[in-house]
Amino acid sequence: MDARGVDSFESMSNIPKEERARLARSFSLELPRVVERTEPASDGSRKYLFVLDDGNRIEAVFMPMGERTSICLSSQAGCAVGCTFCVTGFFGAGRNLRPSEMIGQFHTVRREHAIPMELLNVVFMGMGEPLLNFENVATTLEILETQIAPKRITISTSGIIPGIEELAKLERRPNLAVSINAPDRKRREEIMPITRKYPLADLIDCLRRFPLEKGREMTIEYVLLAGYNDAPSDGAALARLIRGLHAKVNVIPFNEDPNLPPWMKRPTEEAIDDFVESLVDHGAKVTVRRSKGREIAAACGQLRGRGESIRRRDSSGHAASGNSRSGV
Ligand code: SAH
Ligand code: SF4
């Protein structure tokens, strides 16, 4: 599949015939194969599970958002960063996805819903850490940007400082979203061990240097864990930490999962409201990801995660029923 949605070299009429035949012998335009689609959630969101040619499984999410639609893509088949609240992190490192595999997710989801390009946003918020697959993600951006404006594309990162610095050098930069998730270094080290390599203070400095185009702001993502980082005082500390950054906070209530530590719970609606209020009182701009589909997207990896735990149970001799896959 190429950027124009053409799915065979034979149909690329702008390329000479012999060249087309040579390309067809050397490369593949095959799309990753969809093995499972969730039923649309109440807001129309749908999650797709793909299998790649080497058997790796990855996810993408279709998210209608009013006038526009977002497609959430995976950048790696797994993740080595190992955040303790993340199912993808729990299952560990995988390989980097090739540009064709990222573009393939995009076109497969887009085609099923026939959304015009000009109404699409693309977010690299699925499985994996996009800035640890920088070259392939940069190539994918170049391809996408032939049809989608960079301001419609967002890269979400756990705070890989050298990757953010590389991103800053791109001429056509996507939006930047950074998963901060804790109001201080100690707690961030506990739930995001990568903080030991890229300390929180250095990360915030790096964000202060990031060149933002006029009219744009970055996103600070904050996964809200009940009783851990959801106190109003944590909201105040977060607002102080990011003061002066041209940013909005996206509060993501934790999405529970059987593969994650049992103490990790989604806060009550009241606690979420109090946290948001505290952020706002301390001068932050805030959005909250409340609806089911958004949470599905935030916790990319959970659909594959269910399959993996089923496989594990299978190998230990306990037959898993197909029913355990239903009910996203
Ligand atoms: N690796 C990148 C992008 C993929 S994760 C990153 O970490 O930013 C996308 C978002 O999902 C991140 O903000 C992450 O903090 C959030 N997330 C991961 N697991 C989650 C869970 N169980 N519940 C809610 N949000 C989660
Ligand atoms: Fe990787 Fe992002 Fe999950 Fe952390 S939250 S383990 S960086 S995918």
GROMACS .gro file of C-alpha atoms and ligand atoms in nm:
model
  362
    1MET     CA    1   0.000   0.000   0.000
    2ASP     CA    2   0.149   0.334  -0.094
    3ALA     CA    3   0.063   0.683   0.032
    4ARG     CA    4  -0.210   0.721  -0.230
    5GLY     CA    5  -0.383   0.405  -0.125
    6VAL     CA    6  -0.272   0.209  -0.433
    7ASP     CA    7  -0.230  -0.156  -0.334
    8SER     CA    8  -0.026  -0.309  -0.616
    9PHE     CA    9   0.283  -0.194  -0.807
   10GLU     CA   10   0.094  -0.288  -1.125
   11SER     CA   11  -0.158  -0.006  -1.059
   12MET     CA   12   0.111   0.263  -1.021
   13SER     CA   13   0.061   0.405  -1.367
   14ASN     CA   14   0.309   0.687  -1.305
   15ILE     CA   15   0.598   0.435  -1.293
   16PRO     CA   16   0.739   0.269  -1.611
   17LYS     CA   17   0.615  -0.087  -1.666
   18GLU     CA   18   0.956  -0.262  -1.630
   19GLU     CA   19   1.021  -0.072  -1.308
   20ARG     CA   20   0.684  -0.182  -1.171
   21ALA     CA   21   0.768  -0.545  -1.240
   22ARG     CA   22   1.109  -0.502  -1.069
   23LEU     CA   23   0.947  -0.345  -0.764
   24ALA     CA   24   0.690  -0.624  -0.744
   25ARG     CA   25   0.974  -0.882  -0.738
   26SER     CA   26   1.168  -0.705  -0.462
   27PHE     CA   27   0.910  -0.552  -0.230
   28SER     CA   28   0.571  -0.621  -0.080
   29LEU     CA   29   0.275  -0.388  -0.056
   30GLU     CA   30   0.082  -0.631   0.156
   31LEU     CA   31  -0.114  -0.478   0.442
   32PRO     CA   32  -0.082  -0.619   0.793
   33ARG     CA   33  -0.368  -0.869   0.837
   34VAL     CA   34  -0.652  -0.783   1.078
   35VAL     CA   35  -0.717  -1.076   1.312
   36GLU     CA   36  -0.966  -0.914   1.548
   37ARG     CA   37  -1.184  -0.603   1.565
   38THR     CA   38  -1.364  -0.499   1.881
   39GLU     CA   39  -1.730  -0.405   1.854
   40PRO     CA   40  -1.761  -0.025   1.829
   41ALA     CA   41  -1.767   0.131   2.179
   42SER     CA   42  -2.044   0.374   2.278
   43ASP     CA   43  -1.854   0.660   2.110
   44GLY     CA   44  -1.790   0.458   1.792
   45SER     CA   45  -1.424   0.376   1.873
   46ARG     CA   46  -1.295   0.046   1.749
   47LYS     CA   47  -0.974  -0.135   1.816
   48TYR     CA   48  -0.795  -0.350   1.557
   49LEU     CA   49  -0.555  -0.634   1.625
   50PHE     CA   50  -0.315  -0.708   1.337
   51VAL     CA   51  -0.077  -0.994   1.276
   52LEU     CA   52   0.250  -0.913   1.096
   53ASP     CA   53   0.437  -1.138   0.855
   54ASP     CA   54   0.660  -1.271   1.138
   55GLY     CA   55   0.365  -1.348   1.367
   56ASN     CA   56   0.403  -1.037   1.588
   57ARG     CA   57   0.073  -0.882   1.688
   58ILE     CA   58   0.004  -0.510   1.710
   59GLU     CA   59  -0.294  -0.280   1.761
   60ALA     CA   60  -0.444   0.030   1.604
   61VAL     CA   61  -0.752   0.226   1.713
   62PHE     CA   62  -1.018   0.411   1.519
   63MET     CA   63  -1.160   0.704   1.721
   64PRO     CA   64  -1.436   0.930   1.589
   65MET     CA   65  -1.409   1.267   1.768
   66GLY     CA   66  -1.691   1.492   1.655
   67GLU     CA   67  -1.612   1.640   1.314
   68ARG     CA   68  -1.272   1.477   1.295
   69THR     CA   69  -1.149   1.123   1.338
   70SER     CA   70  -0.824   1.003   1.493
   71ILE     CA   71  -0.638   0.689   1.404
   72CYS     CA   72  -0.400   0.566   1.672
   73LEU     CA   73  -0.100   0.369   1.542
   74SER     CA   74   0.155   0.135   1.698
   75SER     CA   75   0.522   0.207   1.632
   76GLN     CA   76   0.677  -0.108   1.783
   77ALA     CA   77   0.559  -0.465   1.841
   78GLY     CA   78   0.610  -0.436   2.218
   79CYS     CA   79   0.798  -0.185   2.430
   80ALA     CA   80   1.127  -0.198   2.619
   81VAL     CA   81   1.054   0.112   2.830
   82GLY     CA   82   0.869  -0.097   3.087
   83CYS     CA   83   0.628   0.148   3.251
   84THR     CA   84   0.464  -0.050   3.531
   85PHE     CA   85   0.106   0.063   3.451
   86CYS     CA   86   0.118  -0.037   3.084
   87VAL     CA   87   0.022  -0.372   2.935
   88THR     CA   88   0.257  -0.327   2.638
   89GLY     CA   89   0.539  -0.257   2.884
   90PHE     CA   90   0.440  -0.562   3.088
   91PHE     CA   91   0.487  -0.793   2.790
   92GLY     CA   92   0.826  -0.639   2.717
   93ALA     CA   93   1.035  -0.541   2.417
   94GLY     CA   94   0.939  -0.622   2.061
   95ARG     CA   95   1.083  -0.514   1.731
   96ASN     CA   96   1.064  -0.182   1.552
   97LEU     CA   97   0.783  -0.156   1.298
   98ARG     CA   98   0.879  -0.074   0.940
   99PRO     CA   99   0.725   0.231   0.772
  100SER     CA  100   0.512  -0.003   0.557
  101GLU     CA  101   0.371  -0.163   0.872
  102MET     CA  102   0.274   0.175   1.021
  103ILE     CA  103   0.130   0.307   0.693
  104GLY     CA  104  -0.043  -0.033   0.654
  105GLN     CA  105  -0.227   0.006   0.988
  106PHE     CA  106  -0.329   0.355   0.885
  107HIS     CA  107  -0.469   0.264   0.544
  108THR     CA  108  -0.644  -0.051   0.665
  109VAL     CA  109  -0.837   0.139   0.933
  110ARG     CA  110  -0.904   0.438   0.708
  111ARG     CA  111  -1.034   0.225   0.423
  112GLU     CA  112  -1.283   0.041   0.644
  113HIS     CA  113  -1.438   0.370   0.746
  114ALA     CA  114  -1.389   0.564   0.423
  115ILE     CA  115  -1.287   0.882   0.607
  116PRO     CA  116  -1.162   1.165   0.383
  117MET     CA  117  -0.793   1.243   0.445
  118GLU     CA  118  -0.868   1.605   0.534
  119LEU     CA  119  -1.077   1.497   0.835
  120LEU     CA  120  -0.814   1.269   0.983
  121ASN     CA  121  -0.575   1.304   1.276
  122VAL     CA  122  -0.301   1.049   1.331
  123VAL     CA  123  -0.161   0.976   1.676
  124PHE     CA  124   0.139   0.755   1.752
  125MET     CA  125  -0.004   0.647   2.084
  126GLY     CA  126  -0.046   0.276   2.030
  127MET     CA  127   0.202   0.005   2.124
  128GLY     CA  128   0.565   0.102   2.156
  129GLU     CA  129   0.783   0.407   2.201
  130PRO     CA  130   0.793   0.596   1.870
  131LEU     CA  131   1.113   0.784   1.954
  132LEU     CA  132   1.300   0.455   2.003
  133ASN     CA  133   1.212   0.375   1.640
  134PHE     CA  134   1.303   0.721   1.521
  135GLU     CA  135   1.420   0.659   1.165
  136ASN     CA  136   1.122   0.448   1.063
  137VAL     CA  137   0.879   0.685   1.234
  138ALA     CA  138   1.041   0.983   1.057
  139THR     CA  139   1.001   0.805   0.721
  140THR     CA  140   0.638   0.725   0.807
  141LEU     CA  141   0.581   1.093   0.892
  142GLU     CA  142   0.723   1.198   0.556
  143ILE     CA  143   0.483   0.963   0.378
  144LEU     CA  144   0.181   1.066   0.586
  145GLU     CA  145   0.266   1.433   0.546
  146THR     CA  146   0.217   1.410   0.171
  147GLN     CA  147  -0.154   1.393   0.257
  148ILE     CA  148  -0.200   1.501   0.618
  149ALA     CA  149  -0.073   1.829   0.764
  150PRO     CA  150   0.195   1.787   1.036
  151LYS     CA  151  -0.030   1.976   1.280
  152ARG     CA  152  -0.278   1.685   1.245
  153ILE     CA  153  -0.019   1.430   1.355
  154THR     CA  154   0.091   1.368   1.716
  155ILE     CA  155   0.381   1.167   1.854
  156SER     CA  156   0.340   1.049   2.213
  157THR     CA  157   0.662   0.972   2.400
  158SER     CA  158   0.762   0.852   2.744
  159GLY     CA  159   1.031   1.122   2.741
  160ILE     CA  160   1.324   0.991   2.534
  161ILE     CA  161   1.530   1.313   2.543
  162PRO     CA  162   1.760   1.243   2.242
  163GLY     CA  163   1.452   1.148   2.036
  164ILE     CA  164   1.273   1.471   2.130
  165GLU     CA  165   1.587   1.662   2.028
  166GLU     CA  166   1.587   1.484   1.690
  167LEU     CA  167   1.218   1.559   1.646
  168ALA     CA  168   1.291   1.926   1.718
  169LYS     CA  169   1.525   1.931   1.418
  170LEU     CA  170   1.262   1.812   1.168
  171GLU     CA  171   1.148   2.077   0.929
  172ARG     CA  172   0.787   1.957   0.934
  173ARG     CA  173   0.724   1.871   1.296
  174PRO     CA  174   0.428   1.676   1.429
  175ASN     CA  175   0.269   1.770   1.763
  176LEU     CA  176   0.443   1.645   2.072
  177ALA     CA  177   0.269   1.465   2.360
  178VAL     CA  178   0.479   1.364   2.660
  179SER     CA  179   0.371   1.110   2.921
  180ILE     CA  180   0.473   1.267   3.252
  181ASN     CA  181   0.240   1.061   3.472
  182ALA     CA  182   0.386   1.165   3.809
  183PRO     CA  183   0.437   1.500   3.980
  184ASP     CA  184   0.790   1.428   4.109
  185ARG     CA  185   1.104   1.236   4.021
  186LYS     CA  186   1.065   0.972   4.292
  187ARG     CA  187   0.723   0.856   4.186
  188ARG     CA  188   0.808   0.886   3.816
  189GLU     CA  189   1.107   0.656   3.873
  190GLU     CA  190   0.876   0.406   4.042
  191ILE     CA  191   0.624   0.380   3.759
  192MET     CA  192   0.847   0.487   3.467
  193PRO     CA  193   1.195   0.339   3.522
  194ILE     CA  194   1.320   0.527   3.211
  195THR     CA  195   1.329   0.833   3.442
  196ARG     CA  196   1.660   0.701   3.580
  197LYS     CA  197   1.809   0.739   3.234
  198TYR     CA  198   1.630   1.062   3.141
  199PRO     CA  199   1.565   1.250   3.468
  200LEU     CA  200   1.241   1.445   3.502
  201ALA     CA  201   1.413   1.784   3.545
  202ASP     CA  202   1.621   1.726   3.227
  203LEU     CA  203   1.307   1.622   3.040
  204ILE     CA  204   1.122   1.938   3.142
  205ASP     CA  205   1.426   2.148   3.036
  206CYS     CA  206   1.426   1.970   2.701
  207LEU     CA  207   1.053   2.049   2.659
  208ARG     CA  208   1.122   2.414   2.736
  209ARG     CA  209   1.365   2.419   2.444
  210PHE     CA  210   1.130   2.241   2.201
  211PRO     CA  211   1.045   2.474   1.911
  212LEU     CA  212   0.668   2.509   1.892
  213GLU     CA  213   0.505   2.652   1.583
  214LYS     CA  214   0.276   2.950   1.629
  215GLY     CA  215  -0.066   2.851   1.757
  216ARG     CA  216   0.046   2.509   1.872
  217GLU     CA  217   0.080   2.367   2.222
  218MET     CA  218   0.227   2.042   2.347
  219THR     CA  219   0.034   1.784   2.546
  220ILE     CA  220   0.136   1.659   2.888
  221GLU     CA  221  -0.022   1.319   2.945
  222TYR     CA  222  -0.094   1.213   3.300
  223VAL     CA  223  -0.229   0.867   3.382
  224LEU     CA  224  -0.433   0.900   3.700
  225LEU     CA  225  -0.387   0.612   3.947
  226ALA     CA  226  -0.620   0.600   4.250
  227GLY     CA  227  -0.445   0.685   4.577
  228TYR     CA  228  -0.107   0.717   4.406
  229ASN     CA  229  -0.081   1.034   4.199
  230ASP     CA  230  -0.438   1.168   4.212
  231ALA     CA  231  -0.435   1.391   4.524
  232PRO     CA  232  -0.518   1.759   4.469
  233SER     CA  233  -0.167   1.834   4.602
  234ASP     CA  234  -0.029   1.623   4.313
  235GLY     CA  235  -0.232   1.835   4.070
  236ALA     CA  236  -0.079   2.146   4.221
  237ALA     CA  237   0.273   1.998   4.196
  238LEU     CA  238   0.218   1.900   3.832
  239ALA     CA  239   0.093   2.248   3.747
  240ARG     CA  240   0.407   2.394   3.907
  241LEU     CA  241   0.634   2.148   3.727
  242ILE     CA  242   0.507   2.245   3.383
  243ARG     CA  243   0.454   2.615   3.449
  244GLY     CA  244   0.574   2.826   3.157
  245LEU     CA  245   0.548   2.541   2.906
  246HIS     CA  246   0.303   2.610   2.628
  247ALA     CA  247   0.107   2.296   2.712
  248LYS     CA  248  -0.225   2.143   2.802
  249VAL     CA  249  -0.257   1.849   3.038
  250ASN     CA  250  -0.445   1.544   2.918
  251VAL     CA  251  -0.564   1.355   3.226
  252ILE     CA  252  -0.610   0.985   3.147
  253PRO     CA  253  -0.790   0.787   3.418
  254PHE     CA  254  -0.601   0.457   3.454
  255ASN     CA  255  -0.744   0.170   3.253
  256GLU     CA  256  -0.744  -0.141   3.472
  257ASP     CA  257  -0.615  -0.471   3.338
  258PRO     CA  258  -0.567  -0.818   3.490
  259ASN     CA  259  -0.203  -0.824   3.374
  260LEU     CA  260  -0.117  -0.513   3.580
  261PRO     CA  261  -0.051  -0.486   3.956
  262PRO     CA  262  -0.382  -0.524   4.145
  263TRP     CA  263  -0.323  -0.209   4.351
  264MET     CA  264  -0.347   0.002   4.036
  265LYS     CA  265  -0.703   0.127   4.014
  266ARG     CA  266  -0.896   0.391   3.826
  267PRO     CA  267  -0.986   0.682   4.059
  268THR     CA  268  -1.351   0.761   4.134
  269GLU     CA  269  -1.518   1.029   3.921
  270GLU     CA  270  -1.508   1.256   4.225
  271ALA     CA  271  -1.133   1.211   4.268
  272ILE     CA  272  -1.081   1.280   3.897
  273ASP     CA  273  -1.286   1.601   3.927
  274ASP     CA  274  -1.092   1.715   4.236
  275PHE     CA  275  -0.760   1.650   4.064
  276VAL     CA  276  -0.865   1.842   3.754
  277GLU     CA  277  -0.995   2.129   3.967
  278SER     CA  278  -0.665   2.154   4.147
  279LEU     CA  279  -0.474   2.164   3.816
  280VAL     CA  280  -0.702   2.438   3.686
  281ASP     CA  281  -0.677   2.634   4.013
  282HIS     CA  282  -0.301   2.629   3.974
  283GLY     CA  283  -0.314   2.769   3.624
  284ALA     CA  284  -0.301   2.458   3.401
  285LYS     CA  285  -0.511   2.401   3.091
  286VAL     CA  286  -0.672   2.055   3.113
  287THR     CA  287  -0.865   1.797   2.911
  288VAL     CA  288  -0.986   1.463   3.049
  289ARG     CA  289  -1.012   1.143   2.850
  290ARG     CA  290  -1.335   1.007   2.991
  291SER     CA  291  -1.510   0.804   2.727
  292LYS     CA  292  -1.451   0.438   2.684
  293GLY     CA  293  -1.295   0.452   2.340
  294ARG     CA  294  -1.037   0.707   2.444
  295GLU     CA  295  -0.938   0.480   2.730
  296ILE     CA  296  -0.916   0.185   2.497
  297ALA     CA  297  -0.672   0.388   2.290
  298ALA     CA  298  -0.475   0.503   2.592
  299ALA     CA  299  -0.421   0.150   2.695
  300CYS     CA  300  -0.318   0.011   2.360
  301GLY     CA  301  -0.176  -0.335   2.416
  302GLN     CA  302  -0.466  -0.460   2.620
  303LEU     CA  303  -0.636  -0.641   2.333
  304ARG     CA  304  -0.318  -0.826   2.248
  305GLY     CA  305  -0.259  -0.864   2.622
  306ARG     CA  306  -0.577  -1.065   2.659
  307GLY     CA  307  -0.465  -1.299   2.385
  308GLU     CA  308  -0.124  -1.340   2.549
  309SER     CA  309  -0.264  -1.428   2.890
  310ILE     CA  310  -0.497  -1.674   2.722
  311ARG     CA  311  -0.197  -1.833   2.549
  312ARG     CA  312  -0.013  -1.849   2.879
  313ARG     CA  313  -0.303  -2.024   3.045
  314ASP     CA  314  -0.317  -2.261   2.749
  315SER     CA  315   0.047  -2.356   2.786
  316SER     CA  316   0.004  -2.427   3.156
  317GLY     CA  317  -0.266  -2.676   3.069
  318HIS     CA  318  -0.578  -2.476   3.151
  319ALA     CA  319  -0.798  -2.451   2.847
  320ALA     CA  320  -0.907  -2.096   2.785
  321SER     CA  321  -1.260  -2.039   2.668
  322GLY     CA  322  -1.319  -1.814   2.368
  323ASN     CA  323  -1.554  -1.611   2.586
  324SER     CA  324  -1.270  -1.461   2.783
  325ARG     CA  325  -1.189  -1.256   2.475
  326SER     CA  326  -1.518  -1.070   2.466
  327GLY     CA  327  -1.628  -0.755   2.646
  328VAL     CA  328  -1.377  -0.481   2.580
  329SAH     N1  329   0.515   0.504   2.441
  329SAH     C1  330   0.444   0.623   2.423
  329SAH     C2  331   0.315   0.607   2.342
  329SAH     C3  332   0.232   0.484   2.373
  329SAH     S1  333   0.154   0.481   2.534
  329SAH     C4  334   0.414   0.689   2.557
  329SAH     O1  335   0.438   0.628   2.660
  329SAH     O2  336   0.371   0.806   2.556
  329SAH     C5  337   0.023   0.603   2.511
  329SAH     C6  338  -0.035   0.656   2.640
  329SAH     O3  339  -0.106   0.554   2.710
  329SAH     C7  340   0.070   0.709   2.738
  329SAH     O4  341   0.034   0.839   2.781
  329SAH     C8  342   0.061   0.612   2.855
  329SAH     O5  343   0.097   0.679   2.975
  329SAH     C9  344  -0.085   0.569   2.848
  329SAH     N2  345  -0.115   0.441   2.915
  329SAH    C10  346  -0.044   0.327   2.913
  329SAH     N3  347  -0.105   0.232   2.986
  329SAH    C11  348  -0.218   0.286   3.036
  329SAH    C12  349  -0.325   0.238   3.119
  329SAH     N4  350  -0.326   0.113   3.165
  329SAH     N5  351  -0.426   0.323   3.149
  329SAH    C13  352  -0.428   0.449   3.101
  329SAH     N6  353  -0.331   0.500   3.021
  329SAH    C14  354  -0.226   0.419   2.990
  330SF4    FE1  355   0.613   0.182   2.639
  330SF4    FE2  356   0.449   0.396   2.640
  330SF4    FE3  357   0.375   0.164   2.753
  330SF4    FE4  358   0.563   0.310   2.868
  330SF4     S1  359   0.347   0.370   2.838
  330SF4     S2  360   0.572   0.087   2.838
  330SF4     S3  361   0.669   0.389   2.690
  330SF4     S4  362   0.414   0.198   2.538
   0.00000   0.00000   0.00000
